[in-house]
Coordinates of C-alpha atoms in Angstrom, one line a residue:
Chain A
M1 CA 106.4 -65.7 298.7
Y2 CA 107.6 -67.9 301.5
V3 CA 110.9 -68.9 303.1
R4 CA 111.3 -72.6 302.7
R5 CA 114.5 -72.9 304.7
L6 CA 116.5 -70.7 307.1
E7 CA 120.0 -71.5 308.1
L8 CA 122.2 -69.6 310.5
V9 CA 125.9 -70.2 311.1
D10 CA 127.5 -68.2 314.0
V11 CA 124.6 -65.8 314.2
R12 CA 123.6 -64.5 317.7
S13 CA 123.1 -67.5 320.0
Y14 CA 123.3 -70.1 317.2
A15 CA 126.5 -71.9 316.3
R16 CA 124.6 -73.7 313.5
V17 CA 120.9 -74.2 313.0
G18 CA 118.6 -75.0 310.1
V19 CA 114.8 -74.7 310.1
D20 CA 112.5 -76.0 307.3
L21 CA 109.5 -73.7 307.3
E22 CA 106.2 -74.2 305.6
P23 CA 103.9 -71.9 303.6
G24 CA 101.1 -70.6 305.7
P25 CA 101.4 -70.3 309.5
N26 CA 104.6 -71.3 311.4
V27 CA 104.7 -71.0 315.1
L28 CA 108.0 -70.9 317.0
I29 CA 107.5 -71.8 320.7
G30 CA 110.1 -71.5 323.4
P31 CA 110.7 -69.9 326.8
N32 CA 112.1 -66.3 326.9
G33 CA 115.7 -65.9 326.0
V34 CA 116.2 -69.1 323.9
G35 CA 116.6 -67.3 320.6
K36 CA 113.2 -67.1 318.9
T37 CA 113.7 -63.4 318.0
N38 CA 117.2 -64.1 316.7
L39 CA 115.6 -66.3 314.0
V40 CA 113.2 -63.6 312.9
E41 CA 115.8 -60.9 313.2
A42 CA 118.0 -62.9 310.8
M43 CA 115.1 -63.0 308.3
G44 CA 114.6 -59.3 308.7
Y45 CA 118.3 -58.7 308.0
V46 CA 118.1 -60.5 304.7
A47 CA 115.0 -58.5 303.7
T48 CA 116.4 -55.0 304.7
L49 CA 120.1 -55.4 305.4
A50 CA 119.6 -54.1 308.8
S51 CA 118.5 -55.4 312.2
H52 CA 115.3 -54.1 313.8
R53 CA 117.0 -54.4 317.2
V54 CA 120.5 -53.0 316.9
S55 CA 122.1 -50.4 314.6
T56 CA 125.6 -52.1 314.3
D57 CA 126.4 -55.6 313.0
A58 CA 128.7 -56.7 315.7
P59 CA 126.0 -58.1 318.1
L60 CA 124.6 -60.2 315.3
V61 CA 127.7 -62.4 315.1
R62 CA 128.0 -65.1 317.7
V63 CA 130.5 -64.2 320.5
G64 CA 133.9 -65.7 319.6
A65 CA 133.2 -66.0 315.8
S66 CA 134.5 -63.6 313.3
T67 CA 131.7 -63.8 310.7
G68 CA 128.1 -65.0 310.7
V69 CA 126.2 -66.4 307.8
I70 CA 122.5 -66.3 307.1
R71 CA 121.0 -68.5 304.3
C72 CA 117.5 -68.3 303.1
A73 CA 115.8 -70.4 300.5
I74 CA 112.9 -68.3 299.2
V75 CA 110.1 -69.6 297.1
H76 CA 108.4 -67.1 294.9
E77 CA 106.0 -68.0 292.1
Q78 CA 107.0 -71.7 292.4
R79 CA 110.7 -70.8 291.9
E80 CA 113.3 -71.2 294.6
L81 CA 116.0 -68.7 295.1
L82 CA 118.9 -69.1 297.5
V83 CA 120.1 -66.0 299.2
E84 CA 123.3 -66.0 301.4
L85 CA 124.6 -63.2 303.4
E86 CA 127.9 -63.2 305.2
I87 CA 128.1 -60.6 308.0
V88 CA 131.5 -59.3 308.7
P89 CA 131.4 -56.7 311.5
G90 CA 133.3 -53.5 310.6
R91 CA 133.7 -54.6 307.0
A92 CA 131.4 -54.8 304.0
N93 CA 129.1 -57.8 304.0
R94 CA 129.2 -60.3 301.3
A95 CA 126.1 -61.6 299.5
R96 CA 125.3 -64.5 297.1
L97 CA 122.2 -64.8 295.0
G98 CA 121.6 -68.3 293.8
R99 CA 125.0 -69.7 293.0
S100 CA 126.8 -66.5 292.1
P101 CA 128.2 -63.7 294.3
A102 CA 126.2 -60.5 294.2
R103 CA 128.1 -57.4 293.2
R104 CA 126.9 -55.5 296.2
P105 CA 124.9 -56.7 299.2
R106 CA 122.2 -54.2 298.1
D107 CA 121.5 -56.4 295.1
I108 CA 119.7 -58.9 297.3
L109 CA 117.1 -56.4 298.4
G110 CA 113.7 -57.4 297.1
A111 CA 114.6 -61.1 297.0
L112 CA 112.7 -61.4 300.3
R113 CA 109.8 -59.2 301.1
L114 CA 109.0 -59.1 304.7
V115 CA 106.7 -57.2 307.1
L116 CA 107.9 -57.6 310.7
F117 CA 106.1 -56.6 313.8
A118 CA 108.1 -56.7 317.0
P119 CA 107.7 -55.3 320.5
E120 CA 110.1 -52.5 319.6
D121 CA 107.4 -51.2 317.2
L122 CA 105.6 -49.7 320.2
S123 CA 107.9 -46.7 319.5
L124 CA 106.0 -46.2 316.2
V125 CA 103.2 -44.9 318.4
R126 CA 105.0 -43.5 321.5
G127 CA 108.3 -42.5 319.9
D128 CA 109.4 -39.3 318.1
P129 CA 108.1 -38.3 314.7
D130 CA 111.2 -39.7 312.9
Q131 CA 110.0 -43.2 313.8
R132 CA 106.7 -42.6 311.9
R133 CA 108.4 -40.8 309.0
R134 CA 110.6 -43.9 308.7
Y135 CA 107.6 -46.2 308.8
L136 CA 106.1 -44.3 305.8
D137 CA 109.3 -44.0 303.9
D138 CA 110.2 -47.7 304.3
L139 CA 106.7 -48.6 303.0
L140 CA 107.2 -46.3 300.1
T141 CA 110.6 -47.9 299.2
A142 CA 109.1 -51.4 299.6
R143 CA 106.4 -50.5 297.0
Q144 CA 108.6 -48.5 294.6
P145 CA 112.4 -48.9 295.0
R146 CA 113.0 -45.6 293.2
F147 CA 112.1 -43.9 296.4
A148 CA 115.2 -45.1 298.0
A149 CA 117.0 -42.7 295.7
V150 CA 114.5 -39.8 296.4
R151 CA 115.0 -40.3 300.1
A152 CA 118.8 -40.4 299.8
D153 CA 118.9 -37.3 297.6
Y154 CA 116.7 -35.4 300.0
E155 CA 118.8 -36.4 303.0
R156 CA 122.0 -35.4 301.2
V157 CA 120.7 -32.0 300.1
L158 CA 119.4 -31.4 303.6
K159 CA 122.8 -32.3 305.1
Q160 CA 124.6 -29.9 302.6
R161 CA 122.1 -27.1 303.3
N162 CA 122.4 -27.6 307.0
A163 CA 126.2 -27.5 306.7
L164 CA 126.0 -24.3 304.8
L165 CA 123.7 -22.6 307.3
R166 CA 125.8 -24.0 310.2
T167 CA 129.1 -22.7 308.8
A168 CA 127.6 -19.3 308.1
Y169 CA 126.2 -19.2 311.7
L170 CA 129.6 -20.1 313.2
T171 CA 131.5 -17.6 311.0
R172 CA 129.1 -14.9 312.1
K173 CA 129.6 -15.8 315.7
V174 CA 133.4 -15.6 315.4
T175 CA 134.0 -12.8 313.0
R176 CA 130.7 -10.9 313.6
Q177 CA 130.3 -10.6 309.9
G178 CA 127.8 -12.1 307.3
G179 CA 129.0 -15.6 306.5
D180 CA 128.8 -17.0 303.0
L181 CA 125.2 -17.9 302.0
S182 CA 125.6 -17.3 298.3
T183 CA 124.7 -20.9 297.4
L184 CA 121.6 -21.1 299.7
E185 CA 119.2 -20.4 296.8
V186 CA 120.7 -23.4 294.9
W187 CA 120.2 -25.8 297.9
D188 CA 116.6 -24.4 298.3
T189 CA 115.8 -25.3 294.7
H190 CA 117.1 -28.9 295.1
L191 CA 115.6 -29.3 298.6
A192 CA 112.2 -28.2 297.2
E193 CA 112.4 -30.5 294.2
H194 CA 113.3 -33.7 296.1
G195 CA 111.1 -32.7 299.0
A196 CA 108.0 -32.2 296.8
Q197 CA 108.5 -35.7 295.3
L198 CA 108.8 -37.2 298.8
L199 CA 105.9 -35.3 300.2
R200 CA 103.6 -36.1 297.3
A201 CA 104.4 -39.8 297.7
R202 CA 103.8 -39.7 301.5
L203 CA 100.5 -38.0 301.2
A204 CA 99.3 -40.5 298.6
L205 CA 100.5 -43.4 300.7
V206 CA 98.7 -42.1 303.9
E207 CA 95.5 -41.8 301.9
Q208 CA 95.8 -45.4 300.5
L209 CA 96.8 -46.7 303.9
S210 CA 93.9 -45.3 305.9
P211 CA 91.1 -47.8 305.1
Y212 CA 93.5 -50.7 305.9
L213 CA 94.6 -49.0 309.1
E214 CA 91.0 -48.5 310.3
D215 CA 90.2 -52.0 309.4
A216 CA 93.2 -53.6 311.1
Y217 CA 92.8 -51.6 314.3
Q218 CA 89.1 -52.6 314.4
Q219 CA 90.3 -56.3 314.3
V220 CA 93.0 -56.2 316.9
S221 CA 91.6 -53.7 319.4
A222 CA 88.8 -54.0 321.7
G223 CA 86.8 -51.7 319.4
T224 CA 87.4 -48.4 321.2
G225 CA 87.2 -45.7 318.6
K226 CA 88.3 -45.4 315.0
A227 CA 92.0 -45.3 314.1
V228 CA 92.8 -42.3 312.0
A229 CA 96.3 -41.3 310.7
E230 CA 96.7 -37.8 309.5
Y231 CA 99.8 -36.4 307.8
R232 CA 100.9 -33.2 309.5
G233 CA 103.2 -31.3 307.2
S234 CA 105.3 -28.1 307.6
V235 CA 104.4 -27.1 304.1
A236 CA 100.9 -26.1 302.8
E237 CA 100.9 -28.3 299.7
P238 CA 103.2 -30.9 298.1
T239 CA 104.7 -28.7 295.4
A240 CA 108.3 -27.3 295.0
E241 CA 106.8 -23.8 295.0
A242 CA 105.1 -24.3 298.3
I243 CA 108.3 -25.7 299.9
L244 CA 110.2 -22.7 298.5
A245 CA 107.6 -20.3 300.0
A246 CA 107.8 -22.1 303.4
L247 CA 111.6 -21.8 303.3
A248 CA 111.3 -18.1 302.5
E249 CA 109.1 -17.6 305.5
V250 CA 111.5 -19.2 308.0
R251 CA 114.6 -17.9 306.3
A252 CA 115.5 -15.4 309.0
D253 CA 115.0 -18.0 311.7
E254 CA 117.1 -20.5 309.8
V255 CA 120.0 -18.1 309.5
A256 CA 119.8 -17.2 313.1
R257 CA 119.7 -20.9 314.2
G258 CA 121.9 -22.4 311.5
T259 CA 119.6 -25.2 310.5
T260 CA 116.8 -26.1 308.0
L261 CA 113.3 -25.5 309.5
A262 CA 110.8 -26.4 306.8
G263 CA 110.4 -29.5 304.6
P264 CA 109.3 -33.2 304.9
H265 CA 112.0 -33.9 307.5
R266 CA 110.0 -31.8 310.0
D267 CA 106.7 -33.6 309.4
D268 CA 104.8 -36.1 311.4
L269 CA 102.1 -38.7 311.0
V270 CA 99.6 -37.9 313.7
L271 CA 97.9 -41.0 315.0
R272 CA 94.4 -40.6 316.6
L273 CA 91.8 -42.8 318.1
G274 CA 88.5 -41.1 317.5
D275 CA 89.2 -37.4 318.4
L276 CA 92.0 -38.0 320.8
P277 CA 95.7 -38.3 319.8
V278 CA 97.2 -41.7 320.7
K279 CA 100.3 -40.2 322.1
G280 CA 99.7 -39.2 325.7
Y281 CA 96.0 -40.4 325.8
A282 CA 95.9 -44.1 324.8
S283 CA 96.5 -46.9 327.3
H284 CA 99.3 -49.4 326.9
G285 CA 97.0 -51.9 325.3
E286 CA 95.6 -49.4 322.8
S287 CA 99.0 -48.1 321.8
W288 CA 100.2 -51.6 321.3
S289 CA 97.2 -52.5 319.2
Y290 CA 97.7 -49.4 317.2
A291 CA 101.4 -50.2 316.4
L292 CA 100.3 -53.7 315.4
A293 CA 97.6 -52.2 313.2
L294 CA 100.1 -49.9 311.5
R295 CA 102.2 -52.9 310.5
L296 CA 99.2 -55.0 309.4
A297 CA 97.9 -52.1 307.3
G298 CA 101.3 -51.9 305.5
Y299 CA 101.1 -55.6 305.0
S300 CA 97.6 -55.5 303.5
L301 CA 98.6 -52.6 301.3
L302 CA 101.6 -54.5 299.9
R303 CA 99.3 -57.5 299.3
A304 CA 96.8 -55.3 297.5
D305 CA 99.7 -54.2 295.2
G306 CA 100.2 -57.9 294.3
I307 CA 103.3 -58.3 296.5
E308 CA 102.9 -61.3 298.9
P309 CA 105.3 -60.5 301.7
V310 CA 106.2 -62.9 304.5
L311 CA 104.6 -61.7 307.7
V312 CA 106.5 -62.0 311.0
L313 CA 104.8 -61.4 314.3
D314 CA 107.3 -61.5 317.1
D315 CA 105.8 -62.1 320.6
V316 CA 102.3 -60.7 319.7
F317 CA 99.7 -63.1 321.0
A318 CA 100.7 -62.8 324.7
E319 CA 99.6 -59.1 324.6
L320 CA 96.1 -59.8 323.3
D321 CA 93.0 -61.1 325.1
T322 CA 91.2 -64.3 323.8
G323 CA 88.8 -62.5 321.5
R324 CA 91.5 -60.4 319.8
R325 CA 93.8 -63.5 319.5
E326 CA 91.0 -65.3 317.6
R327 CA 90.4 -62.3 315.3
L328 CA 94.1 -61.8 314.6
A329 CA 94.4 -65.6 313.8
G330 CA 91.5 -65.2 311.4
L331 CA 93.2 -62.2 309.8
I332 CA 96.5 -63.9 309.1
A333 CA 95.2 -67.4 308.3
D334 CA 95.3 -66.9 304.5
A335 CA 98.8 -65.3 304.5
A336 CA 101.3 -66.8 302.0
Q337 CA 103.5 -67.3 305.1
V338 CA 103.3 -66.0 308.6
I339 CA 105.9 -66.7 311.3
V340 CA 104.7 -66.3 314.9
T341 CA 106.9 -66.5 318.0
C342 CA 105.5 -67.1 321.5
A343 CA 106.7 -68.2 324.9
V344 CA 103.6 -70.1 325.9
E345 CA 101.9 -72.3 323.4
A346 CA 98.4 -71.8 324.9
D347 CA 98.6 -68.1 323.9
V348 CA 98.3 -69.0 320.2
P349 CA 94.7 -69.9 319.4
A350 CA 94.2 -73.5 318.2
S351 CA 92.4 -72.0 315.1
L352 CA 95.8 -70.9 313.8
R353 CA 96.9 -74.2 312.3
G354 CA 100.2 -74.9 310.5
A355 CA 103.6 -76.0 311.6
R356 CA 104.8 -75.8 315.2
F357 CA 108.5 -75.6 316.2
R358 CA 110.0 -75.9 319.6
V359 CA 113.0 -73.6 320.1
E360 CA 115.6 -74.6 322.6
P361 CA 119.0 -73.1 323.3
G362 CA 121.0 -73.5 320.1
E363 CA 118.4 -75.6 318.3
V364 CA 115.0 -75.7 316.7
A365 CA 112.9 -78.8 316.2
R366 CA 109.7 -79.5 314.4
V367 CA 106.9 -80.6 316.7
Chain B
M1 CA 156.6 -54.1 310.4
Y2 CA 159.7 -54.0 308.1
E3 CA 162.6 -51.9 308.8
G4 CA 164.2 -48.9 307.2
A5 CA 163.7 -48.0 303.6
I6 CA 161.2 -50.7 302.7
Q7 CA 158.8 -49.7 305.5
D8 CA 159.2 -46.0 304.5
L9 CA 158.1 -46.9 301.0
I10 CA 155.1 -49.0 302.2
D11 CA 154.0 -46.1 304.4
E12 CA 154.3 -43.6 301.5
L13 CA 152.5 -45.8 299.0
G14 CA 149.8 -46.4 301.6
R15 CA 148.9 -42.7 301.6
L16 CA 147.9 -42.8 298.0
P17 CA 144.2 -43.0 297.1
G18 CA 142.9 -46.5 296.6
V19 CA 146.0 -48.2 298.0
G20 CA 145.5 -50.2 301.2
P21 CA 148.3 -51.6 303.4
K22 CA 148.3 -55.0 301.6
S23 CA 148.6 -53.4 298.1
A24 CA 151.2 -51.0 299.4
Q25 CA 153.3 -53.9 300.6
R26 CA 152.9 -55.7 297.3
I27 CA 153.9 -52.7 295.2
A28 CA 156.9 -52.1 297.5
F29 CA 158.3 -55.6 297.0
H30 CA 157.6 -55.4 293.3
V31 CA 159.7 -52.2 293.3
L32 CA 162.4 -54.0 295.2
A33 CA 162.5 -56.9 292.8
A34 CA 162.2 -54.8 289.6
D35 CA 165.0 -53.8 287.2
Q36 CA 167.1 -50.7 288.2
T37 CA 166.3 -48.8 285.0
D38 CA 162.6 -49.3 285.3
I39 CA 162.6 -47.9 288.8
K40 CA 164.8 -45.0 287.7
R41 CA 162.2 -44.2 285.0
L42 CA 159.4 -44.3 287.5
A43 CA 161.2 -42.1 290.0
A44 CA 162.0 -39.6 287.2
A45 CA 158.3 -39.6 286.1
L46 CA 157.3 -38.9 289.7
T47 CA 159.6 -35.9 290.1
R48 CA 158.8 -34.5 286.7
V49 CA 155.1 -34.5 287.3
K50 CA 155.5 -32.1 290.1
E51 CA 158.1 -30.0 288.4
Q52 CA 156.7 -29.7 284.9
V53 CA 152.9 -30.0 285.0
R54 CA 151.1 -26.8 285.4
F55 CA 147.5 -25.7 285.1
C56 CA 146.4 -24.1 281.8
V57 CA 145.9 -20.4 282.3
Q58 CA 142.6 -20.4 280.4
C59 CA 140.8 -23.6 281.4
Y60 CA 142.8 -25.0 284.4
N61 CA 143.3 -28.3 282.8
V62 CA 146.7 -29.9 283.3
A63 CA 149.3 -28.6 280.9
E64 CA 153.0 -28.6 280.2
E65 CA 153.1 -25.0 278.9
D66 CA 151.1 -21.9 279.8
S67 CA 148.1 -23.2 277.8
C68 CA 146.9 -26.8 277.4
R69 CA 146.8 -28.7 274.2
I70 CA 143.1 -28.0 273.7
C71 CA 143.2 -24.3 274.3
R72 CA 146.2 -24.0 271.9
D73 CA 144.4 -25.9 269.1
P74 CA 143.0 -23.3 266.6
R75 CA 140.6 -25.8 265.1
R76 CA 138.5 -25.9 268.2
R77 CA 135.4 -23.8 268.5
E78 CA 135.7 -20.8 270.8
D79 CA 132.0 -20.2 271.2
A80 CA 131.3 -23.3 273.3
I81 CA 132.6 -24.2 276.8
C82 CA 132.1 -27.4 278.6
V83 CA 132.4 -27.2 282.4
V84 CA 133.8 -30.2 284.3
E85 CA 134.9 -30.8 287.9
E86 CA 138.3 -32.5 287.3
P87 CA 140.9 -32.8 284.6
K88 CA 140.1 -36.5 284.3
D89 CA 136.6 -35.5 283.2
V90 CA 138.1 -33.7 280.2
V91 CA 139.8 -36.9 279.2
A92 CA 136.6 -38.8 279.5
I93 CA 134.7 -36.3 277.3
E94 CA 137.6 -36.1 274.8
R95 CA 137.4 -39.9 274.3
T96 CA 133.9 -39.4 272.9
N97 CA 135.1 -37.1 270.1
E98 CA 131.8 -35.4 270.2
F99 CA 132.8 -32.0 271.5
R100 CA 134.9 -29.7 269.5
G101 CA 134.8 -26.7 271.9
R102 CA 136.9 -25.7 274.9
Y103 CA 136.8 -26.8 278.5
H104 CA 136.8 -25.2 281.9
V105 CA 137.9 -27.2 284.9
L106 CA 136.3 -26.1 288.2
G107 CA 138.6 -28.1 290.5
G108 CA 135.7 -29.7 292.4
A109 CA 132.0 -29.1 293.2
I110 CA 130.1 -27.0 295.7
N111 CA 130.2 -29.0 298.9
P112 CA 129.4 -27.2 302.2
L113 CA 130.0 -30.4 304.2
E114 CA 133.6 -30.2 303.1
G115 CA 133.8 -26.5 303.3
V116 CA 133.9 -26.0 299.5
G117 CA 132.0 -22.9 298.3
P118 CA 131.9 -21.0 295.0
D119 CA 135.0 -19.0 296.1
N120 CA 137.1 -22.2 296.3
L121 CA 136.3 -23.2 292.7
R122 CA 137.4 -21.5 289.5
I123 CA 134.0 -19.9 289.0
R124 CA 135.2 -16.3 288.9
E125 CA 137.7 -17.3 286.2
L126 CA 134.9 -18.9 284.2
M127 CA 132.8 -15.7 284.5
A128 CA 135.8 -13.7 283.2
R129 CA 136.0 -16.0 280.2
L130 CA 132.3 -15.7 279.5
S131 CA 132.3 -11.9 279.7
S132 CA 134.5 -11.7 276.7
G133 CA 131.3 -12.2 274.6
K134 CA 132.8 -14.9 272.3
V135 CA 131.0 -17.7 274.1
T136 CA 127.4 -18.5 273.1
E137 CA 126.9 -22.0 274.7
L138 CA 127.8 -23.4 278.1
I139 CA 127.5 -27.2 278.7
L140 CA 127.5 -28.2 282.3
A141 CA 129.1 -31.6 282.7
T142 CA 129.5 -31.8 286.5
D143 CA 129.0 -35.2 288.1
P144 CA 125.3 -36.4 288.4
N145 CA 125.3 -36.4 292.2
T146 CA 124.0 -34.0 294.8
E147 CA 127.0 -31.7 294.7
G148 CA 127.5 -31.8 291.0
E149 CA 123.8 -30.9 290.4
A150 CA 124.0 -28.1 292.9
T151 CA 127.1 -26.7 291.1
A152 CA 125.3 -26.9 287.8
T153 CA 122.2 -25.1 289.2
Y154 CA 124.4 -22.4 290.7
L155 CA 126.2 -21.8 287.4
A156 CA 123.0 -21.8 285.4
L157 CA 121.5 -19.2 287.7
M158 CA 124.6 -16.9 287.2
V159 CA 125.0 -17.5 283.5
K160 CA 121.5 -17.5 282.0
P161 CA 121.0 -13.7 282.5
M162 CA 124.1 -13.2 280.3
G163 CA 122.1 -14.5 277.3
I164 CA 124.2 -17.6 276.9
T165 CA 122.6 -21.0 276.1
V166 CA 123.1 -23.3 279.1
S167 CA 122.6 -27.1 278.9
R168 CA 123.1 -30.0 281.2
L169 CA 124.2 -33.5 280.3
A170 CA 121.3 -36.0 280.3
S171 CA 121.2 -39.0 282.7
G172 CA 119.7 -42.4 282.2
L173 CA 120.5 -45.9 281.1
P174 CA 123.9 -47.0 280.0
V175 CA 124.0 -47.6 276.3
G176 CA 124.9 -51.1 275.0
G177 CA 123.8 -52.8 278.2
D178 CA 120.8 -54.8 279.0
L179 CA 117.8 -53.2 280.6
E180 CA 117.5 -56.1 283.1
Y181 CA 121.0 -55.3 284.5
A182 CA 120.2 -51.7 285.3
D183 CA 119.5 -51.1 289.0
E184 CA 116.0 -50.0 290.1
I185 CA 117.1 -46.5 290.9
T186 CA 118.7 -45.8 287.5
L187 CA 115.9 -47.5 285.6
G188 CA 113.3 -45.8 287.7
R189 CA 114.9 -42.4 286.9
A190 CA 115.3 -43.2 283.2
F191 CA 111.6 -44.1 283.2
E192 CA 110.6 -40.8 284.8
G193 CA 112.8 -38.9 282.3
R194 CA 111.5 -40.7 279.3
R195 CA 111.0 -38.8 276.0
T196 CA 108.4 -38.9 273.3
L197 CA 109.5 -40.3 269.9

């Protein structure tokens, strides 16, 4: 799969811009602040309907414009598909697939498969567990769309169960009496059912991912220790019975605190280098290589599944030394399409051939 | 902003579910332009609905007398009850002509986020109907979402010990459609819930 053409109208810093991209490597070169990341952000938006930088749509639309449009011509198995997304802040976005309007923007998901690594991803390693759970769950959904529903169901049941516990907690505080927990058992059953599905899928994913992670880290790090990711769950095994047992164990605590204390939403993916945890022990360079390795491992896993996603590496090469630059260039040379951004052309090794683009304020030109 | 009566009407219409400010304005001007007798009929229908419509004393469906049409019908089976969330679900199931038993309308689903618990639904009334011993089968036709499923599970847990057969509507692919048009989530679930032939 590759993006043949990307067009932006009134998106971020661009009034109107079009870029004809090539299969294989594409390098976008330009000084800081000219809008390289805006281009890859737009592609990411088409792939996931969300920006990797901001949580609301308003900053995506150029200041002064009321709507922004992103168009992507995507070639997959020799067929071209045109995807158009109109971003209307505060309202529902509108999408077109080919020539006809899509019923919901969600229908364009899957048209563009993309793995994006950006400097923000450092929080995969240094941030809170929710970042790493999201990394796993996003990868699950990319491989099997059904998990979008499993995730949503789990989140919804969790919200309802928390609301029940919270209300009972507040009632008890005010009236000094029991509070109604008569439906707790029901929510337990459903939480355990959806939770077990999610947990089983995450554990299987971590197992399949680990050889790719070890390999990717080896390639992009200076070779200090082995990268190991280990799932740390709040439940003994991935079955509904085990989750119910775990819930029973923390029941008294849950009632006292008014929130759900066991289940996949409390879990973490523990990242280690050799025997040491990355968080708190690894240097900046090591953490950064680790985050990159996580994304590259996800990319390799999707490729092993037969999905050929587009790979985007935003501002990666500047952080690597010469040897690692060469190795990374070798690693991505055979990608169906890889889009690399950098501020200084010399940072990208000459061995990474392919198209070069110069990005200037408001425009992009092929070199 | 318009003045006087027309703006009052737009404001009132705008409070109805599914009616935005633009639609409210359109309906208001339609009313203004329409024939006097048509509007009198509409106004009368609006008043009558609040005055005359009651809830059936057995099943809590909408009714014009103490009991609804279905509960009054002697040809319908008394041993099967289908539990639904809203009166409009009764109409939907009636259109299938598959079910010849009685209904019970809960008036919603268990939803702690909105402060709805079992006590806010007509569950106690359902239990009273079941304890008469005439009913042998209970069909749970609550919505196939998180809250509907939770309500179904809750009822199943309460009713099963009474020795009544409890069943839940199946979920899966829409009939008559093309497989290719089903979204991944529905299709994925239907795949998971496949049955042997």
